[in-house]
Tab-separated table of C-alpha atoms in Angstrom:
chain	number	residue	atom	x	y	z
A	21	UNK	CA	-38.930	-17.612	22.068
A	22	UNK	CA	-41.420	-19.140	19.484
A	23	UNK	CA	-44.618	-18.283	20.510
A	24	UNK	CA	-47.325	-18.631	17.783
A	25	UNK	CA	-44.453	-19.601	14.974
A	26	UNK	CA	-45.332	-22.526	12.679
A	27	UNK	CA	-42.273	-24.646	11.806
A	28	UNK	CA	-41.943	-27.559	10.024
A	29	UNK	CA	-39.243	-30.053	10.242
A	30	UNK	CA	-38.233	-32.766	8.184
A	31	UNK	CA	-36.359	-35.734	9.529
A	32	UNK	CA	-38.626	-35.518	12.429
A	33	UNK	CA	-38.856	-39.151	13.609
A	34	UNK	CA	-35.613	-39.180	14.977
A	35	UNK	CA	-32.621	-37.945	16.150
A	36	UNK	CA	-31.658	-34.448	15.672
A	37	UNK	CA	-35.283	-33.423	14.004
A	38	UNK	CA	-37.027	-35.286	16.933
A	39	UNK	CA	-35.277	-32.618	19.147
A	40	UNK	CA	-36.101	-30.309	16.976
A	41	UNK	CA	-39.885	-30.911	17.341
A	42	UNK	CA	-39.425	-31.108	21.075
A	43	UNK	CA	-37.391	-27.940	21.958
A	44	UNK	CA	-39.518	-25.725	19.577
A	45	UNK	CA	-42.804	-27.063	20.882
A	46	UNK	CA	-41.385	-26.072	24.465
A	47	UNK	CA	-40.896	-22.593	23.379
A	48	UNK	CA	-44.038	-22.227	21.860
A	49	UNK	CA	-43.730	-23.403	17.657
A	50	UNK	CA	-46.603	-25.025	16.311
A	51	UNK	CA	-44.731	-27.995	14.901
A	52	UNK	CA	-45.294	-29.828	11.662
A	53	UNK	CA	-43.171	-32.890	11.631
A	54	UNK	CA	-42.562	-34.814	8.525
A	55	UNK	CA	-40.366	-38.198	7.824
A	56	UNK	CA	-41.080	-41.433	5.963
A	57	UNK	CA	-40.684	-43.196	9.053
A	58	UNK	CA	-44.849	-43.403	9.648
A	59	UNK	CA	-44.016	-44.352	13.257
A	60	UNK	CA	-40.765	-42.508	14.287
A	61	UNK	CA	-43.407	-39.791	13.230
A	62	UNK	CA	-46.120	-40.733	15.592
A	63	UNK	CA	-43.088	-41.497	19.359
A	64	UNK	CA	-42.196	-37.905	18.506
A	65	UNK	CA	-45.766	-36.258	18.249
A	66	UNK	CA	-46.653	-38.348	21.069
A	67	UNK	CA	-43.706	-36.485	22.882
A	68	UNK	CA	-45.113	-33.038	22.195
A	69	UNK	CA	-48.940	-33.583	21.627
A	70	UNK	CA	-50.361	-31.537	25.072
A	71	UNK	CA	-48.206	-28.776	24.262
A	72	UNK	CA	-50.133	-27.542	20.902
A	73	UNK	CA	-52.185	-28.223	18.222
A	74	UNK	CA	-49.205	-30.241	16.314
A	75	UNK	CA	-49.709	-32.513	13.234
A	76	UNK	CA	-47.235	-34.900	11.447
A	77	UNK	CA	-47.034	-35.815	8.221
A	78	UNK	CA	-44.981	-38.318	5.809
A	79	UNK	CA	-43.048	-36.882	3.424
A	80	UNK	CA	-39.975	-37.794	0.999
A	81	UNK	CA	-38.482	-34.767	0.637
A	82	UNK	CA	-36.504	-36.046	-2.228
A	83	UNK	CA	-39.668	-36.274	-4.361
A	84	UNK	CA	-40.877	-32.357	-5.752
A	85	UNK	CA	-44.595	-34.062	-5.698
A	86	UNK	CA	-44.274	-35.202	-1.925
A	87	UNK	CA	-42.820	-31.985	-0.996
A	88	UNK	CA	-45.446	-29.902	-2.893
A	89	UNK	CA	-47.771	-32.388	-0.829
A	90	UNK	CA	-46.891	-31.563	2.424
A	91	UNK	CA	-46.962	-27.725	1.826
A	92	UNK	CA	-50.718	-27.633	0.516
A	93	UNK	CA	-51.331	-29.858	3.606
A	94	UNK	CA	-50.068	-27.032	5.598
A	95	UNK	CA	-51.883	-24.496	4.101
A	96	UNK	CA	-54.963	-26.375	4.214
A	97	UNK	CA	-54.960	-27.170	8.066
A	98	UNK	CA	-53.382	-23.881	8.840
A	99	UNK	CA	-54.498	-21.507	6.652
A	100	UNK	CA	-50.731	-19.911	6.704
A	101	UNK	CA	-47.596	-21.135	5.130
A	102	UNK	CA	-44.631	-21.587	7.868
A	103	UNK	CA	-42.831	-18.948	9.197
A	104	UNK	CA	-40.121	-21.546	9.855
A	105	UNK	CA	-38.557	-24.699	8.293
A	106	UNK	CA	-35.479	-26.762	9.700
A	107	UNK	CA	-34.247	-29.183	7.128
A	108	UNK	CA	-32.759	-32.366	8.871
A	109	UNK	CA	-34.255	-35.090	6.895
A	110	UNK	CA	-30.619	-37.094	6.452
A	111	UNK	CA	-29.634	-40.341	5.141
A	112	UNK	CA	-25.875	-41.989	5.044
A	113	UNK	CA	-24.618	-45.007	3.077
A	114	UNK	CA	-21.114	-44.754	3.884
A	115	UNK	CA	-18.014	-46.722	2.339
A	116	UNK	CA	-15.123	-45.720	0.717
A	117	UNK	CA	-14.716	-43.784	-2.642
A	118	UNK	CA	-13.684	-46.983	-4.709
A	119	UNK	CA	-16.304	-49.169	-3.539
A	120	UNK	CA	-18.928	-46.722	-3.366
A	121	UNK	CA	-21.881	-47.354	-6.342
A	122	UNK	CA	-23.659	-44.993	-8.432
A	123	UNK	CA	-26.945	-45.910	-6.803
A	124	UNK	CA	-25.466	-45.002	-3.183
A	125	UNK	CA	-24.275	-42.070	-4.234
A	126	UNK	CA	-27.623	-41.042	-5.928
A	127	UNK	CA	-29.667	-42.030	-2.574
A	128	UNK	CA	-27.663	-39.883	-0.500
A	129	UNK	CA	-27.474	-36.902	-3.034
A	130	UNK	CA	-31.202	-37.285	-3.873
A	131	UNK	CA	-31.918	-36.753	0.275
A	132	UNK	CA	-29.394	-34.748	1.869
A	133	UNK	CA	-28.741	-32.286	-1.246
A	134	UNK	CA	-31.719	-32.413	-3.483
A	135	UNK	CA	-34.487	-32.403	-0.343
A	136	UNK	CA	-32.789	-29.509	1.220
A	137	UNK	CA	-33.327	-27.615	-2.399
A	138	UNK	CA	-36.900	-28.635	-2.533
A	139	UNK	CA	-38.159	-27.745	0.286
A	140	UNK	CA	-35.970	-24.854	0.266
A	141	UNK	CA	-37.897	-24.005	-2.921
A	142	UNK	CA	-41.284	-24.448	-1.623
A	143	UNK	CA	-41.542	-23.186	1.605
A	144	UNK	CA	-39.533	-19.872	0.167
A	145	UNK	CA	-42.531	-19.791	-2.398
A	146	UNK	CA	-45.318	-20.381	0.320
A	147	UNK	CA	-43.893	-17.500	2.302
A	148	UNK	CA	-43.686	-15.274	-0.490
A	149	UNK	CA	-46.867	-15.875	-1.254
A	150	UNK	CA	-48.234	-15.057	1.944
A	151	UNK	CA	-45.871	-12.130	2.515
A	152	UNK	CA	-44.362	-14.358	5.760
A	153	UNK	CA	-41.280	-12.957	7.038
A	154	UNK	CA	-39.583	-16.409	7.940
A	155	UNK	CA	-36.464	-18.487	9.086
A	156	UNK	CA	-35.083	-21.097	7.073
A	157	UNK	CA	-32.272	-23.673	9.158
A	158	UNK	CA	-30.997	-26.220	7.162
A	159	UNK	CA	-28.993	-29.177	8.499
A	160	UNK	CA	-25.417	-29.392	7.085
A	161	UNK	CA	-22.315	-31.250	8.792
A	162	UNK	CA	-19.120	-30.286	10.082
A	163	UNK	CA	-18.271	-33.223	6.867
A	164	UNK	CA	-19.377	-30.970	4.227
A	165	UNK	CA	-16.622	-28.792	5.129
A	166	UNK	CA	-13.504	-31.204	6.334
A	167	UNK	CA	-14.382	-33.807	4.248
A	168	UNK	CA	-14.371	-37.642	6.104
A	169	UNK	CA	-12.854	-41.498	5.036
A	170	UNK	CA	-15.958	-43.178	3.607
A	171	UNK	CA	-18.036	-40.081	3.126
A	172	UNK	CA	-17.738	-39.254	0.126
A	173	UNK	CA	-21.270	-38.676	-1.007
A	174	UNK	CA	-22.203	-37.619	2.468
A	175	UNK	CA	-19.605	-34.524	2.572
A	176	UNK	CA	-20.799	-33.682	-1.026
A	177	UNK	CA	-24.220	-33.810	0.079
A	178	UNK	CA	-23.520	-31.352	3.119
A	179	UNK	CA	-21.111	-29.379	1.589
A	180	UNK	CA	-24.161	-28.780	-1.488
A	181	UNK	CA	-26.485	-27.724	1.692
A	182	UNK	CA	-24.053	-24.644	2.748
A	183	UNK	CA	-23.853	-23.724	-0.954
A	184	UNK	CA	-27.552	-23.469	-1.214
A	185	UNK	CA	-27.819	-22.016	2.488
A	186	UNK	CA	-25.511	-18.919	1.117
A	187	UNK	CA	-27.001	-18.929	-2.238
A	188	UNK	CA	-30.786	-18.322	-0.936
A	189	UNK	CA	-29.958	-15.891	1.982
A	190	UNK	CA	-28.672	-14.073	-1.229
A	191	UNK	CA	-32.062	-14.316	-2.696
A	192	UNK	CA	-34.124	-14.058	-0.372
A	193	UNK	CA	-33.001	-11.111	1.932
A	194	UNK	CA	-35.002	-8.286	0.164
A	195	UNK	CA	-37.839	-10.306	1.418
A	196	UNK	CA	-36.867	-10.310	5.204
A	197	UNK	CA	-36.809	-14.664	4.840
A	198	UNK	CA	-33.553	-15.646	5.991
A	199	UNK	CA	-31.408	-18.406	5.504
A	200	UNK	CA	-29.100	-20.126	7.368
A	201	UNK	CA	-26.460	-23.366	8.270
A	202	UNK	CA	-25.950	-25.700	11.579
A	203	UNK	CA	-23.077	-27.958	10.664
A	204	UNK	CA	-23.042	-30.703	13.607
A	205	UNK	CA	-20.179	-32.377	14.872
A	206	UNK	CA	-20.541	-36.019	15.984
A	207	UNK	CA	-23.916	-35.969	17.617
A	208	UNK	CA	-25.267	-38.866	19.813
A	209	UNK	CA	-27.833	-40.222	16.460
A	210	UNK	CA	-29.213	-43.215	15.149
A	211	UNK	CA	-26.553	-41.935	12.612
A	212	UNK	CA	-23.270	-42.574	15.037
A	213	UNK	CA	-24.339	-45.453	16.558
A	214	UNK	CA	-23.288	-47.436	13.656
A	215	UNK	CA	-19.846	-46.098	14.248
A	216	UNK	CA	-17.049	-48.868	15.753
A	217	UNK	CA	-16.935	-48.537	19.407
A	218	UNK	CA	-12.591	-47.816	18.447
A	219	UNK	CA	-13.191	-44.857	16.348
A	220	UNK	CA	-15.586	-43.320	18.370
A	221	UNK	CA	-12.923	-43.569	21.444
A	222	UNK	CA	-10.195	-42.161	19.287
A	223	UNK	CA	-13.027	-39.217	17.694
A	224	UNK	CA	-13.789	-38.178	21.528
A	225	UNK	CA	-9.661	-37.696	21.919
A	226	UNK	CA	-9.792	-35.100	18.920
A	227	UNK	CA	-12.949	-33.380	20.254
A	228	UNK	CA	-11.402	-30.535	22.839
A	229	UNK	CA	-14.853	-30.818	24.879
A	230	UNK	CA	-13.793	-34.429	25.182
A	231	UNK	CA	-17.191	-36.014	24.290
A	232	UNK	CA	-20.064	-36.252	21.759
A	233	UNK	CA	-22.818	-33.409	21.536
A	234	UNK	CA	-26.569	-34.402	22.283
A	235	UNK	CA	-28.970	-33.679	19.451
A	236	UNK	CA	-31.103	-30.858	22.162
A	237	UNK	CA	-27.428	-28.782	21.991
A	238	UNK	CA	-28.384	-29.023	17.858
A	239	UNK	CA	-32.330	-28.232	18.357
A	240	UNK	CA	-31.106	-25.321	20.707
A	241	UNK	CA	-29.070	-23.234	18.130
A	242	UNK	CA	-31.816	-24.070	15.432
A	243	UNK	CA	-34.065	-22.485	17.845
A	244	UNK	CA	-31.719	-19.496	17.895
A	245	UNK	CA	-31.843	-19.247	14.325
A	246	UNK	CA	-36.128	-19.284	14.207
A	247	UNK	CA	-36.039	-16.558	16.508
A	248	UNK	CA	-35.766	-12.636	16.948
A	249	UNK	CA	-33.040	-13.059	18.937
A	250	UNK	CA	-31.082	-13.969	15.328
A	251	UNK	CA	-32.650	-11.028	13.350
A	252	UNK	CA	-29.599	-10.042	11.991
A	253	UNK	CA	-28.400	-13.306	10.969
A	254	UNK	CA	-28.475	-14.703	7.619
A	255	UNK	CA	-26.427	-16.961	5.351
A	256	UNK	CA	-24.424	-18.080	8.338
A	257	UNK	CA	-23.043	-21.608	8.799
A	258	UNK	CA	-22.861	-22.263	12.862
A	259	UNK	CA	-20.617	-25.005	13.858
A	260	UNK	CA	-21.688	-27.254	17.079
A	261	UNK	CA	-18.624	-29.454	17.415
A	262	UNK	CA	-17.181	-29.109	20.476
A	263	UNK	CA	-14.375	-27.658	19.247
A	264	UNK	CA	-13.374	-30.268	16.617
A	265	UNK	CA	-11.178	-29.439	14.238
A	266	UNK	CA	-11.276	-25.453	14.929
């Protein structure tokens, strides 16, 4: 379904990007995996490496200069700019709105939000530049739309991620890139594991499926969304929930 694609994928070295990198190299991507986490990085290229010619690289997609990085990397051990890019690079710091601080709030903003808009920026600019028609998926969260206790900054974050989604298919549609949304439910992460064993009981009573989702069932519609089989798809926002709050 990928065959000779070149994606990059940020939050790579773990979780739902890890799945990422393994589901597109098993239909054929070339996969560029970047993360800070130097050796969550290195488990998930081990995990892929006899499939392709794959690299992975660390990146803090928060920082325009890292970002920037990464893409003439690319370029320079590719000679193309990606035809795809799946932004799940993620970070939480949850508590609730009155004892939140400023510099939690910044961390998560500066990651989820402001990462998503850089590499948005640069990988639309490296596939204008090589006239690449390409697929853009970024990671947003069932949160950025309901809202959650404790999330605050997190559902701003991911709600800023479908704005930009919608905002950039706008842009970029004259140029055959498209643009789109995955909002996850509660996914089986390093993310939910900090979650009391209580809630998550009581969250698998709300969710009509009747459990959590698996990060593949993520990495699977992402995969969708790289592909021809989605040509007609942009500035969508596809909810994998399991039903939760339809």
């Amino acid at each position: 379904m990928l065959s000779g694609r070149l994606a990059v994928v940020t939050g790579a070295g773990s979780g739902i990007g890890r799945a990422v990198c393994r589901v597109f190299a098993s239909e054929g991507a070339t996969v560029i995996g970047a993360d800070m986490n130097e050796k969550g990085m290195e488990e998930t290229l081990a995990m892929i490496k006899d499939t392709g010619d794959h690299q992975s690289f660390q990146c803090d997609v928060s920082s325009s200069a890292s970002v920037n990085n990464l893409l003439d990397k690319i370029k320079e051990k590719y000679s193309s700019a990606p035809q795809v890019a799946v932004n799940s690079a993620g970070i939480t710091r949850d508590r609730t709105m009155m004892k939140l601080t400023e510099e939690d709030f910044d961390k998560v903003v500066n990651v989820n939000l402001k990462g998503t808009w850089l590499l948005n920026k640069a990988v639309g600019k490296a596939m204008l530049t090589n006239k690449v028609q390409g697929s853009i998926v970024n990671i947003s969260s069932l949160v950025g739309k309901t809202g959650n206790i404790g999330q605050t900054n997190y559902a701003a974050s991911k709600a800023g991620v479908i704005g930009i989604t919608k905002s950039m298919a706008k842009e970029m549609g004259k140029f055959n890139i498209r643009v789109n949304a995955v909002l996850p439910g509660f996914i089986e992460t390093p993310m939910t594991e900090t979650v009391p064993e209580n809630l998550m009981q009581m969250t698998k009573l709300l969710i009509p499926l009747g459990r959590l989702g698996n990060p593949e069932e993520i990495a699977n519609t992402c995969a969708f969304l790289a592909s021809d089989k989605s040509s007609y798809i942009t500035g969508a926002t596809i909810e994998v929930t399991g039903g939760l709050f339809m």
